Amino acid sequence: MQTPSSRTRPATAPGARLRPPVPRALAYGVALAWCGLPLAALAQDSGPAAPSAWDAPPALRSSPLLQEDIPEAVRPKLPIFVTGDHISGQTDLNATIEGNAELRRGDTVIRADRLDYDVPEDLAKARGSVRINRAGNIYEGTALDLRVEAFEGFFNDARYRFLATQAHGDATRVDFIDRQRSIVHDATYTTCQKGDEASWQPDWVLRAKTIRIDREEEVGTAENAVLEFKGIPLLPIPRITFPLSDKRKSGLLPPSFGLDSRDGVAYSQPYYWNIAPNRDATLRAALLSKRGANLGGEFRYLEPTYKGEISGDYMPSDRLRDRDRWGFTGKHDALIASPVGGLNLSLNLNRVSDDNYWRDFGRVSEPLRQRLLPGDATLTWGAGDMSVRARALKWQTLQDVSAPIVPPYDRMPQLVWRYEPTMLPGGFDASVELDTTRFQADRFLTKQPDANRSFAVAQISRPFLAPAGFITPRLQLHTTQYQFDGPLSDGSRSASRSLPTFSLDSGLVFERDASFFGRSFLQTLEPRAFYTYTPYRDQSKLPLYDTALNDFNFATIYTENSFGGNDRLADNNLLTMGVTTRLIDPDSGAEAARFGVAQRVRFSDQQVTLPGAAPVSERLSDILVGAGINWTKNWAYDSTVQYNPKTRRSIRSTVGARYSPGNYRTVSAAYRFQRGTSEQIDIGWQWPLNDLWGDKGQDLGPGRGQGAGRWYTIGRLNFSMQDRKLVDSVVGLEYDGCCWIGRVVLERLQNSVSTSNTRLLFQIEFVGFSRLSLGSSPLDTFKQNVPRYQNLRDQVGSPSRFSNYD
């Protein structure tokens, strides 16, 4: 209920609420009832007080007053309240409010020196210092004519500020078409916030003959416009659309200009098409001075039972290779209803025109920048404890004469059945898996015949679990059958293999309260022992279709097989022993530190190896040593070292550290070493340069920067110590001008053993309006290459109208 201002004259405006008057008889009755209540209470007999309705808690009911969007059905029923120093008029006809005049209806508030309101016409005329707050959007000016409910009318000499983007500007006139649409004439538009000095001018401003505002689509359209930056006309714009929120909209996206050693001068113009809330498309066209024209597009869709995206590019007569070039990638995931239950279909299709595509098109989508491109289709079905999978996988291998690779095998097709009961008696776990696959590839490159391979794996285990530890014995039987397209070295066209494997996994967990460097922890000590035995079977004549040596790390050292895949089963008779200790914060449960060590003890030689490898005869394996420290949220350290005790040298080491004391401040470094193969140092960072001269900025939170006038340096360097050269380098600067952000990046990325591509990228972002780029987007480069990079301006949802409520 609205309470009239103390300056309101009740004699001329009783209640100041423009609604039909209450009949006097009813008013007198209500007054007598209120006055009679105390008398009725005094007339009660003395003794225990009778229950009263006034003693019960008030009944609450929902109200539309604080809803973000007022329902259309409610709007016509909303009352109008007026207040002011002096109110005169006729009930249900008109009202004149003079001095501090205010009219309020729903999410619309009008204030002025004088306000005339025509009730039948629902027309408000305001003069003087006029101000409108419409759902948090502010308009100010000198003269207003407005039909309040329809929000139709005009505003002369107006200034405006939009809640969602904090954009503001001036106009000679604003025409309100309805509650969602308006037209601003001879307008300016900027997101630069006005300073206190009288000579303030925005860093950037859009000056337009007209700006059409559509709040339903949340888009603005400027016509006959000029974009000015630092007082200099930067870009004439006959017509442009820009967002009023983070909602998607159709229209031309900002163009980009590029200059690099491969393409020359490049111009790209994308167009975004918001087809529906669950479908959109981006069309793109580009001109490259050294190569020609390129056309492409991307289509995305999202439905209740399926989703996907399709992207493609086509360049006719590419002068770089003197041929047509094209690339295609598509993904699709769907749930399909069937009489036998739900089916899941997954497609991942990637194809390009030639072997050099990955090298020549660095700006295409990530899947097409690889040398192995999968064409993968998988159909799965599951019900209860059973599942079935049918798969077809065909690779496209992009060869490089300076670094050829053996192509992986296609699976045309693969059929898998798996049964894993979940309610076995006695605490047992068991599973059975059947797999049959057709492997085929280019025999000239693989040097072995294609084959049909079928295998079955059955395993049973009985975990014994307790708070202090666990013991899990497991027995596994693996049988395999091959049918080859051609003869092996011994002339055979088929082969089979059956092997059992026994393993025993066990561990203990000890805990104690501990204190280090003044902090209390729960410290654990977790010894673990893993024994596995598989008898020897000669497998040296079997080809390899999906098998490779497992990486030697903490995840694989406690497994039964040294190989990944199903063409080799290692003849193991070994014991893996290790111990891990952790420091756990007792309040949060976070792990502050972790230290571990593990080693294998081999009781007999391992005769099963990959082609060309010698049997493993060392009784003691290399030692794995690992450490991870997260003592505070600012510092993080992680390392793994593979150490050979016989040679007393590290075989492989990975050491990484990160320092992140706050938003937009992070430095990471990693050292990676593999003896005889590579040795690299990788450094990445994002840091405010203003820190160098003592300007620490403001903590505005992630996605909001650290205040205006600040420089940031961003980069990543990958240096090969073995080759004594930079492999990849990305070095850039960002400047936060509050309402605009400037970015410049020098990028040099290796795209083959002997070649690289160098690009210089520029971008200026007019916050809340648009981005103009010279070359590909530096923002995308930062996100792809710099660990833990934070954007200076993240898109957020529109603020509530109550954040700017009158």
mmCIF file of N, CA, C and O in Angstrom, residues 436-517:
data_model
loop_
_atom_site.group_PDB
_atom_site.id
_atom_site.type_symbol
_atom_site.label_atom_id
_atom_site.label_comp_id
_atom_site.label_asym_id
_atom_site.label_seq_id
_atom_site.Cartn_x
_atom_site.Cartn_y
_atom_site.Cartn_z
ATOM 1 N N THR A 436 34.499 -58.486 -30.822
ATOM 2 C CA THR A 436 34.961 -58.930 -32.136
ATOM 3 C C THR A 436 35.123 -57.697 -33.020
ATOM 4 O O THR A 436 34.220 -56.852 -33.114
ATOM 5 N N THR A 437 36.299 -57.594 -33.662
ATOM 6 C CA THR A 437 36.645 -56.384 -34.396
ATOM 7 C C THR A 437 37.310 -56.749 -35.708
ATOM 8 O O THR A 437 38.155 -57.667 -35.766
ATOM 9 N N ARG A 438 36.953 -56.003 -36.739
ATOM 10 C CA ARG A 438 37.606 -56.100 -38.039
ATOM 11 C C ARG A 438 38.620 -54.947 -38.137
ATOM 12 O O ARG A 438 38.242 -53.776 -38.136
ATOM 13 N N PHE A 439 39.933 -55.285 -38.188
ATOM 14 C CA PHE A 439 40.990 -54.284 -38.282
ATOM 15 C C PHE A 439 41.483 -54.220 -39.718
ATOM 16 O O PHE A 439 41.787 -55.259 -40.325
ATOM 17 N N GLN A 440 41.589 -52.997 -40.228
ATOM 18 C CA GLN A 440 42.127 -52.836 -41.570
ATOM 19 C C GLN A 440 42.825 -51.482 -41.684
ATOM 20 O O GLN A 440 42.427 -50.496 -41.059
ATOM 21 N N ALA A 441 43.909 -51.485 -42.470
ATOM 22 C CA ALA A 441 44.700 -50.268 -42.695
ATOM 23 C C ALA A 441 45.533 -50.487 -43.964
ATOM 24 O O ALA A 441 45.449 -51.544 -44.631
ATOM 25 N N ASP A 442 46.347 -49.492 -44.306
ATOM 26 C CA ASP A 442 47.207 -49.578 -45.478
ATOM 27 C C ASP A 442 48.360 -50.544 -45.168
ATOM 28 O O ASP A 442 49.255 -50.221 -44.377
ATOM 29 N N ARG A 443 48.344 -51.721 -45.764
ATOM 30 C CA ARG A 443 49.353 -52.740 -45.457
ATOM 31 C C ARG A 443 50.749 -52.313 -45.888
ATOM 32 O O ARG A 443 51.755 -52.792 -45.339
ATOM 33 N N PHE A 444 50.841 -51.399 -46.858
ATOM 34 C CA PHE A 444 52.156 -50.909 -47.272
ATOM 35 C C PHE A 444 52.835 -50.144 -46.139
ATOM 36 O O PHE A 444 54.067 -50.168 -46.002
ATOM 37 N N LEU A 445 52.035 -49.473 -45.296
ATOM 38 C CA LEU A 445 52.584 -48.696 -44.188
ATOM 39 C C LEU A 445 52.656 -49.503 -42.903
ATOM 40 O O LEU A 445 53.583 -49.331 -42.107
ATOM 41 N N THR A 446 51.683 -50.392 -42.687
ATOM 42 C CA THR A 446 51.665 -51.142 -41.429
ATOM 43 C C THR A 446 52.597 -52.351 -41.462
ATOM 44 O O THR A 446 53.004 -52.854 -40.407
ATOM 45 N N LYS A 447 52.917 -52.887 -42.662
ATOM 46 C CA LYS A 447 53.813 -54.030 -42.816
ATOM 47 C C LYS A 447 53.274 -55.297 -42.145
ATOM 48 O O LYS A 447 54.040 -56.165 -41.729
ATOM 49 N N GLN A 448 51.953 -55.405 -42.027
ATOM 50 C CA GLN A 448 51.357 -56.611 -41.454
ATOM 51 C C GLN A 448 49.949 -56.769 -42.010
ATOM 52 O O GLN A 448 49.335 -55.798 -42.477
ATOM 53 N N PRO A 449 49.398 -58.000 -41.982
ATOM 54 C CA PRO A 449 48.075 -58.217 -42.596
ATOM 55 C C PRO A 449 46.943 -57.657 -41.745
ATOM 56 O O PRO A 449 47.070 -57.478 -40.530
ATOM 57 N N ASP A 450 45.837 -57.373 -42.416
ATOM 58 C CA ASP A 450 44.611 -57.040 -41.700
ATOM 59 C C ASP A 450 44.064 -58.306 -41.053
ATOM 60 O O ASP A 450 44.487 -59.428 -41.360
ATOM 61 N N ALA A 451 43.087 -58.127 -40.137
ATOM 62 C CA ALA A 451 42.617 -59.315 -39.409
ATOM 63 C C ALA A 451 41.251 -59.080 -38.803
ATOM 64 O O ALA A 451 40.804 -57.931 -38.619
ATOM 65 N N ASN A 452 40.602 -60.206 -38.496
ATOM 66 C CA ASN A 452 39.442 -60.221 -37.611
ATOM 67 C C ASN A 452 39.924 -60.761 -36.256
ATOM 68 O O ASN A 452 40.513 -61.851 -36.196
ATOM 69 N N ARG A 453 39.682 -59.996 -35.203
ATOM 70 C CA ARG A 453 40.108 -60.434 -33.877
ATOM 71 C C ARG A 453 38.905 -60.497 -32.952
ATOM 72 O O ARG A 453 38.114 -59.552 -32.882
ATOM 73 N N SER A 454 38.800 -61.634 -32.244
ATOM 74 C CA SER A 454 37.741 -61.799 -31.248
ATOM 75 C C SER A 454 38.390 -62.198 -29.933
ATOM 76 O O SER A 454 39.327 -63.006 -29.906
ATOM 77 N N PHE A 455 37.916 -61.622 -28.862
ATOM 78 C CA PHE A 455 38.438 -62.018 -27.550
ATOM 79 C C PHE A 455 37.313 -62.009 -26.527
ATOM 80 O O PHE A 455 36.276 -61.353 -26.705
ATOM 81 N N ALA A 456 37.556 -62.758 -25.463
ATOM 82 C CA ALA A 456 36.639 -62.784 -24.321
ATOM 83 C C ALA A 456 37.466 -62.628 -23.056
ATOM 84 O O ALA A 456 38.535 -63.242 -22.909
ATOM 85 N N VAL A 457 36.971 -61.802 -22.150
ATOM 86 C CA VAL A 457 37.632 -61.566 -20.861
ATOM 87 C C VAL A 457 36.602 -61.790 -19.773
ATOM 88 O O VAL A 457 35.543 -61.138 -19.761
ATOM 89 N N ALA A 458 36.918 -62.726 -18.855
ATOM 90 C CA ALA A 458 36.056 -62.975 -17.699
ATOM 91 C C ALA A 458 36.888 -62.778 -16.440
ATOM 92 O O ALA A 458 38.047 -63.218 -16.368
ATOM 93 N N GLN A 459 36.323 -62.097 -15.456
ATOM 94 C CA GLN A 459 37.063 -61.864 -14.219
ATOM 95 C C GLN A 459 36.120 -61.950 -13.035
ATOM 96 O O GLN A 459 34.926 -61.635 -13.137
ATOM 97 N N ILE A 460 36.673 -62.415 -11.912
ATOM 98 C CA ILE A 460 35.928 -62.473 -10.671
ATOM 99 C C ILE A 460 36.850 -62.027 -9.540
ATOM 100 O O ILE A 460 38.045 -62.358 -9.531
ATOM 101 N N SER A 461 36.335 -61.254 -8.612
ATOM 102 C CA SER A 461 37.136 -60.744 -7.495
ATOM 103 C C SER A 461 36.265 -60.700 -6.257
ATOM 104 O O SER A 461 35.027 -60.712 -6.319
ATOM 105 N N ARG A 462 36.932 -60.652 -5.114
ATOM 106 C CA ARG A 462 36.229 -60.565 -3.828
ATOM 107 C C ARG A 462 36.924 -59.502 -2.975
ATOM 108 O O ARG A 462 37.926 -59.764 -2.315
ATOM 109 N N PRO A 463 36.434 -58.262 -2.999
ATOM 110 C CA PRO A 463 37.045 -57.217 -2.179
ATOM 111 C C PRO A 463 36.703 -57.424 -0.694
ATOM 112 O O PRO A 463 35.552 -57.696 -0.337
ATOM 113 N N PHE A 464 37.706 -57.306 0.146
ATOM 114 C CA PHE A 464 37.520 -57.284 1.593
ATOM 115 C C PHE A 464 37.899 -55.877 2.054
ATOM 116 O O PHE A 464 39.078 -55.493 2.019
ATOM 117 N N LEU A 465 36.901 -55.121 2.464
ATOM 118 C CA LEU A 465 37.093 -53.707 2.768
ATOM 119 C C LEU A 465 36.877 -53.450 4.249
ATOM 120 O O LEU A 465 35.972 -54.026 4.870
ATOM 121 N N ALA A 466 37.696 -52.582 4.812
ATOM 122 C CA ALA A 466 37.572 -52.176 6.211
ATOM 123 C C ALA A 466 38.125 -50.763 6.334
ATOM 124 O O ALA A 466 38.897 -50.310 5.467
ATOM 125 N N PRO A 467 37.755 -50.032 7.391
ATOM 126 C CA PRO A 467 38.284 -48.670 7.553
ATOM 127 C C PRO A 467 39.811 -48.626 7.591
ATOM 128 O O PRO A 467 40.415 -47.635 7.185
ATOM 129 N N ALA A 468 40.451 -49.686 8.084
ATOM 130 C CA ALA A 468 41.904 -49.675 8.224
ATOM 131 C C ALA A 468 42.625 -50.181 6.991
ATOM 132 O O ALA A 468 43.862 -50.134 6.942
ATOM 133 N N GLY A 469 41.914 -50.692 5.970
ATOM 134 C CA GLY A 469 42.599 -51.173 4.796
ATOM 135 C C GLY A 469 41.709 -52.021 3.921
ATOM 136 O O GLY A 469 40.484 -52.077 4.098
ATOM 137 N N PHE A 470 42.338 -52.720 2.937
ATOM 138 C CA PHE A 470 41.579 -53.530 1.992
ATOM 139 C C PHE A 470 42.464 -54.647 1.458
ATOM 140 O O PHE A 470 43.708 -54.534 1.432
ATOM 141 N N ILE A 471 41.825 -55.726 1.024
ATOM 142 C CA ILE A 471 42.471 -56.823 0.300
ATOM 143 C C ILE A 471 41.521 -57.246 -0.807
ATOM 144 O O ILE A 471 40.343 -57.513 -0.555
ATOM 145 N N THR A 472 42.026 -57.314 -2.055
ATOM 146 C CA THR A 472 41.184 -57.685 -3.195
ATOM 147 C C THR A 472 41.905 -58.721 -4.039
ATOM 148 O O THR A 472 42.786 -58.378 -4.847
ATOM 149 N N PRO A 473 41.574 -60.006 -3.893
ATOM 150 C CA PRO A 473 42.080 -61.014 -4.826
ATOM 151 C C PRO A 473 41.231 -61.029 -6.096
ATOM 152 O O PRO A 473 40.011 -60.837 -6.046
ATOM 153 N N ARG A 474 41.891 -61.243 -7.238
ATOM 154 C CA ARG A 474 41.167 -61.235 -8.515
ATOM 155 C C ARG A 474 41.744 -62.317 -9.426
ATOM 156 O O ARG A 474 42.969 -62.494 -9.505
ATOM 157 N N LEU A 475 40.840 -63.001 -10.143
ATOM 158 C CA LEU A 475 41.229 -64.006 -11.129
ATOM 159 C C LEU A 475 40.611 -63.619 -12.469
ATOM 160 O O LEU A 475 39.415 -63.313 -12.545
ATOM 161 N N GLN A 476 41.427 -63.640 -13.510
ATOM 162 C CA GLN A 476 40.981 -63.200 -14.836
ATOM 163 C C GLN A 476 41.416 -64.211 -15.888
ATOM 164 O O GLN A 476 42.521 -64.760 -15.818
ATOM 165 N N LEU A 477 40.532 -64.462 -16.848
ATOM 166 C CA LEU A 477 40.846 -65.340 -17.971
ATOM 167 C C LEU A 477 40.645 -64.562 -19.266
ATOM 168 O O LEU A 477 39.570 -63.995 -19.504
ATOM 169 N N HIS A 478 41.683 -64.533 -20.101
ATOM 170 C CA HIS A 478 41.657 -63.786 -21.359
ATOM 171 C C HIS A 478 41.944 -64.759 -22.495
ATOM 172 O O HIS A 478 42.998 -65.402 -22.527
ATOM 173 N N THR A 479 40.989 -64.877 -23.426
ATOM 174 C CA THR A 479 41.193 -65.757 -24.580
ATOM 175 C C THR A 479 40.942 -64.965 -25.865
ATOM 176 O O THR A 479 40.001 -64.160 -25.940
ATOM 177 N N THR A 480 41.807 -65.210 -26.877
ATOM 178 C CA THR A 480 41.782 -64.408 -28.104
ATOM 179 C C THR A 480 41.919 -65.309 -29.317
ATOM 180 O O THR A 480 42.669 -66.298 -29.300
ATOM 181 N N GLN A 481 41.210 -64.935 -30.397
ATOM 182 C CA GLN A 481 41.251 -65.684 -31.656
ATOM 183 C C GLN A 481 41.453 -64.698 -32.801
ATOM 184 O O GLN A 481 40.781 -63.661 -32.882
ATOM 185 N N TYR A 482 42.432 -64.993 -33.707
ATOM 186 C CA TYR A 482 42.735 -64.132 -34.859
ATOM 187 C C TYR A 482 42.463 -64.887 -36.152
ATOM 188 O O TYR A 482 42.743 -66.096 -36.256
ATOM 189 N N GLN A 483 41.960 -64.174 -37.168
ATOM 190 C CA GLN A 483 41.863 -64.638 -38.548
ATOM 191 C C GLN A 483 42.490 -63.556 -39.431
ATOM 192 O O GLN A 483 41.978 -62.442 -39.512
ATOM 193 N N PHE A 484 43.622 -63.902 -40.092
ATOM 194 C CA PHE A 484 44.382 -62.903 -40.844
ATOM 195 C C PHE A 484 44.035 -62.949 -42.329
ATOM 196 O O PHE A 484 43.700 -64.015 -42.874
ATOM 197 N N ASP A 485 44.151 -61.787 -42.977
ATOM 198 C CA ASP A 485 43.923 -61.719 -44.427
ATOM 199 C C ASP A 485 45.088 -62.280 -45.217
ATOM 200 O O ASP A 485 44.937 -62.649 -46.390
ATOM 201 N N GLY A 486 46.249 -62.302 -44.624
ATOM 202 C CA GLY A 486 47.430 -62.823 -45.297
ATOM 203 C C GLY A 486 48.241 -63.673 -44.341
ATOM 204 O O GLY A 486 48.000 -63.687 -43.123
ATOM 205 N N PRO A 487 49.218 -64.380 -44.838
ATOM 206 C CA PRO A 487 50.004 -65.266 -43.976
ATOM 207 C C PRO A 487 50.976 -64.489 -43.097
ATOM 208 O O PRO A 487 51.477 -63.425 -43.477
ATOM 209 N N LEU A 488 51.215 -65.024 -41.895
ATOM 210 C CA LEU A 488 52.244 -64.486 -41.015
ATOM 211 C C LEU A 488 53.606 -65.001 -41.455
ATOM 212 O O LEU A 488 53.736 -65.697 -42.471
ATOM 213 N N SER A 489 54.632 -64.688 -40.694
ATOM 214 C CA SER A 489 55.988 -65.095 -41.069
ATOM 215 C C SER A 489 56.145 -66.611 -41.112
ATOM 216 O O SER A 489 56.986 -67.134 -41.858
ATOM 217 N N ASP A 490 55.332 -67.319 -40.320
ATOM 218 C CA ASP A 490 55.409 -68.789 -40.333
ATOM 219 C C ASP A 490 54.395 -69.416 -41.274
ATOM 220 O O ASP A 490 54.212 -70.626 -41.277
ATOM 221 N N GLY A 491 53.682 -68.597 -42.046
ATOM 222 C CA GLY A 491 52.721 -69.112 -43.013
ATOM 223 C C GLY A 491 51.321 -69.302 -42.469
ATOM 224 O O GLY A 491 50.397 -69.601 -43.239
ATOM 225 N N SER A 492 51.106 -69.151 -41.176
ATOM 226 C CA SER A 492 49.778 -69.367 -40.597
ATOM 227 C C SER A 492 48.868 -68.183 -40.891
ATOM 228 O O SER A 492 49.301 -67.040 -41.009
ATOM 229 N N ARG A 493 47.567 -68.496 -40.996
ATOM 230 C CA ARG A 493 46.560 -67.464 -41.234
ATOM 231 C C ARG A 493 45.603 -67.308 -40.054
ATOM 232 O O ARG A 493 44.629 -66.578 -40.141
ATOM 233 N N SER A 494 45.884 -67.992 -38.991
ATOM 234 C CA SER A 494 45.062 -67.862 -37.793
ATOM 235 C C SER A 494 45.949 -68.070 -36.577
ATOM 236 O O SER A 494 47.055 -68.641 -36.668
ATOM 237 N N ALA A 495 45.465 -67.604 -35.443
ATOM 238 C CA ALA A 495 46.198 -67.777 -34.186
ATOM 239 C C ALA A 495 45.208 -67.658 -33.045
ATOM 240 O O ALA A 495 44.133 -67.050 -33.173
ATOM 241 N N SER A 496 45.580 -68.246 -31.927
ATOM 242 C CA SER A 496 44.740 -68.138 -30.729
ATOM 243 C C SER A 496 45.640 -68.076 -29.500
ATOM 244 O O SER A 496 46.812 -68.489 -29.543
ATOM 245 N N ARG A 497 45.068 -67.585 -28.415
ATOM 246 C CA ARG A 497 45.814 -67.426 -27.169
ATOM 247 C C ARG A 497 44.842 -67.409 -26.005
ATOM 248 O O ARG A 497 43.803 -66.738 -26.051
ATOM 249 N N SER A 498 45.161 -68.168 -24.941
ATOM 250 C CA SER A 498 44.356 -68.157 -23.718
ATOM 251 C C SER A 498 45.303 -68.046 -22.536
ATOM 252 O O SER A 498 46.279 -68.810 -22.441
ATOM 253 N N LEU A 499 45.026 -67.082 -21.656
ATOM 254 C CA LEU A 499 45.914 -66.843 -20.526
ATOM 255 C C LEU A 499 45.107 -66.482 -19.290
ATOM 256 O O LEU A 499 44.196 -65.638 -19.361
ATOM 257 N N PRO A 500 45.449 -67.082 -18.140
ATOM 258 C CA PRO A 500 44.855 -66.631 -16.881
ATOM 259 C C PRO A 500 45.774 -65.586 -16.224
ATOM 260 O O PRO A 500 46.982 -65.558 -16.470
ATOM 261 N N THR A 501 45.185 -64.765 -15.396
ATOM 262 C CA THR A 501 45.944 -63.773 -14.619
ATOM 263 C C THR A 501 45.386 -63.746 -13.207
ATOM 264 O O THR A 501 44.161 -63.646 -13.021
ATOM 265 N N PHE A 502 46.301 -63.808 -12.254
ATOM 266 C CA PHE A 502 45.904 -63.690 -10.848
ATOM 267 C C PHE A 502 46.562 -62.445 -10.267
ATOM 268 O O PHE A 502 47.735 -62.142 -10.556
ATOM 269 N N SER A 503 45.791 -61.693 -9.481
ATOM 270 C CA SER A 503 46.358 -60.518 -8.818
ATOM 271 C C SER A 503 45.799 -60.409 -7.413
ATOM 272 O O SER A 503 44.690 -60.896 -7.125
ATOM 273 N N LEU A 504 46.587 -59.804 -6.547
ATOM 274 C CA LEU A 504 46.192 -59.563 -5.160
ATOM 275 C C LEU A 504 46.589 -58.138 -4.806
ATOM 276 O O LEU A 504 47.779 -57.800 -4.763
ATOM 277 N N ASP A 505 45.587 -57.297 -4.597
ATOM 278 C CA ASP A 505 45.816 -55.887 -4.258
ATOM 279 C C ASP A 505 45.490 -55.689 -2.787
ATOM 280 O O ASP A 505 44.446 -56.159 -2.305
ATOM 281 N N SER A 506 46.360 -54.999 -2.068
ATOM 282 C CA SER A 506 46.137 -54.819 -0.632
ATOM 283 C C SER A 506 46.710 -53.482 -0.198
ATOM 284 O O SER A 506 47.665 -52.954 -0.802
ATOM 285 N N GLY A 507 46.140 -52.943 0.845
ATOM 286 C CA GLY A 507 46.619 -51.672 1.369
ATOM 287 C C GLY A 507 46.127 -51.427 2.773
ATOM 288 O O GLY A 507 45.117 -52.005 3.210
ATOM 289 N N LEU A 508 46.848 -50.568 3.493
ATOM 290 C CA LEU A 508 46.488 -50.165 4.850
ATOM 291 C C LEU A 508 46.405 -48.647 4.898
ATOM 292 O O LEU A 508 47.047 -47.949 4.100
ATOM 293 N N VAL A 509 45.630 -48.140 5.869
ATOM 294 C CA VAL A 509 45.494 -46.699 6.063
ATOM 295 C C VAL A 509 45.682 -46.400 7.542
ATOM 296 O O VAL A 509 44.884 -46.844 8.377
ATOM 297 N N PHE A 510 46.755 -45.681 7.853
ATOM 298 C CA PHE A 510 47.014 -45.230 9.222
ATOM 299 C C PHE A 510 46.784 -43.721 9.271
ATOM 300 O O PHE A 510 47.124 -43.001 8.324
ATOM 301 N N GLU A 511 46.230 -43.249 10.364
ATOM 302 C CA GLU A 511 45.947 -41.819 10.531
ATOM 303 C C GLU A 511 46.446 -41.346 11.889
ATOM 304 O O GLU A 511 46.442 -42.103 12.868
ATOM 305 N N ARG A 512 46.857 -40.096 11.917
ATOM 306 C CA ARG A 512 47.250 -39.485 13.182
ATOM 307 C C ARG A 512 47.104 -37.974 13.058
ATOM 308 O O ARG A 512 47.129 -37.412 11.947
ATOM 309 N N ASP A 513 46.937 -37.326 14.197
ATOM 310 C CA ASP A 513 46.936 -35.869 14.244
ATOM 311 C C ASP A 513 48.374 -35.386 14.220
ATOM 312 O O ASP A 513 49.256 -35.949 14.898
ATOM 313 N N ALA A 514 48.630 -34.354 13.412
ATOM 314 C CA ALA A 514 49.995 -33.852 13.272
ATOM 315 C C ALA A 514 49.959 -32.340 13.144
ATOM 316 O O ALA A 514 48.915 -31.733 12.862
ATOM 317 N N SER A 515 51.098 -31.732 13.344
ATOM 318 C CA SER A 515 51.230 -30.284 13.244
ATOM 319 C C SER A 515 52.540 -29.975 12.545
ATOM 320 O O SER A 515 53.599 -30.496 12.926
ATOM 321 N N PHE A 516 52.481 -29.145 11.488
ATOM 322 C CA PHE A 516 53.660 -28.734 10.750
ATOM 323 C C PHE A 516 53.580 -27.239 10.478
ATOM 324 O O PHE A 516 52.563 -26.742 9.975
ATOM 325 N N PHE A 517 54.645 -26.546 10.828
ATOM 326 C CA PHE A 517 54.744 -25.106 10.579
ATOM 327 C C PHE A 517 53.544 -24.355 11.150
ATOM 328 O O PHE A 517 52.995 -23.432 10.525
#
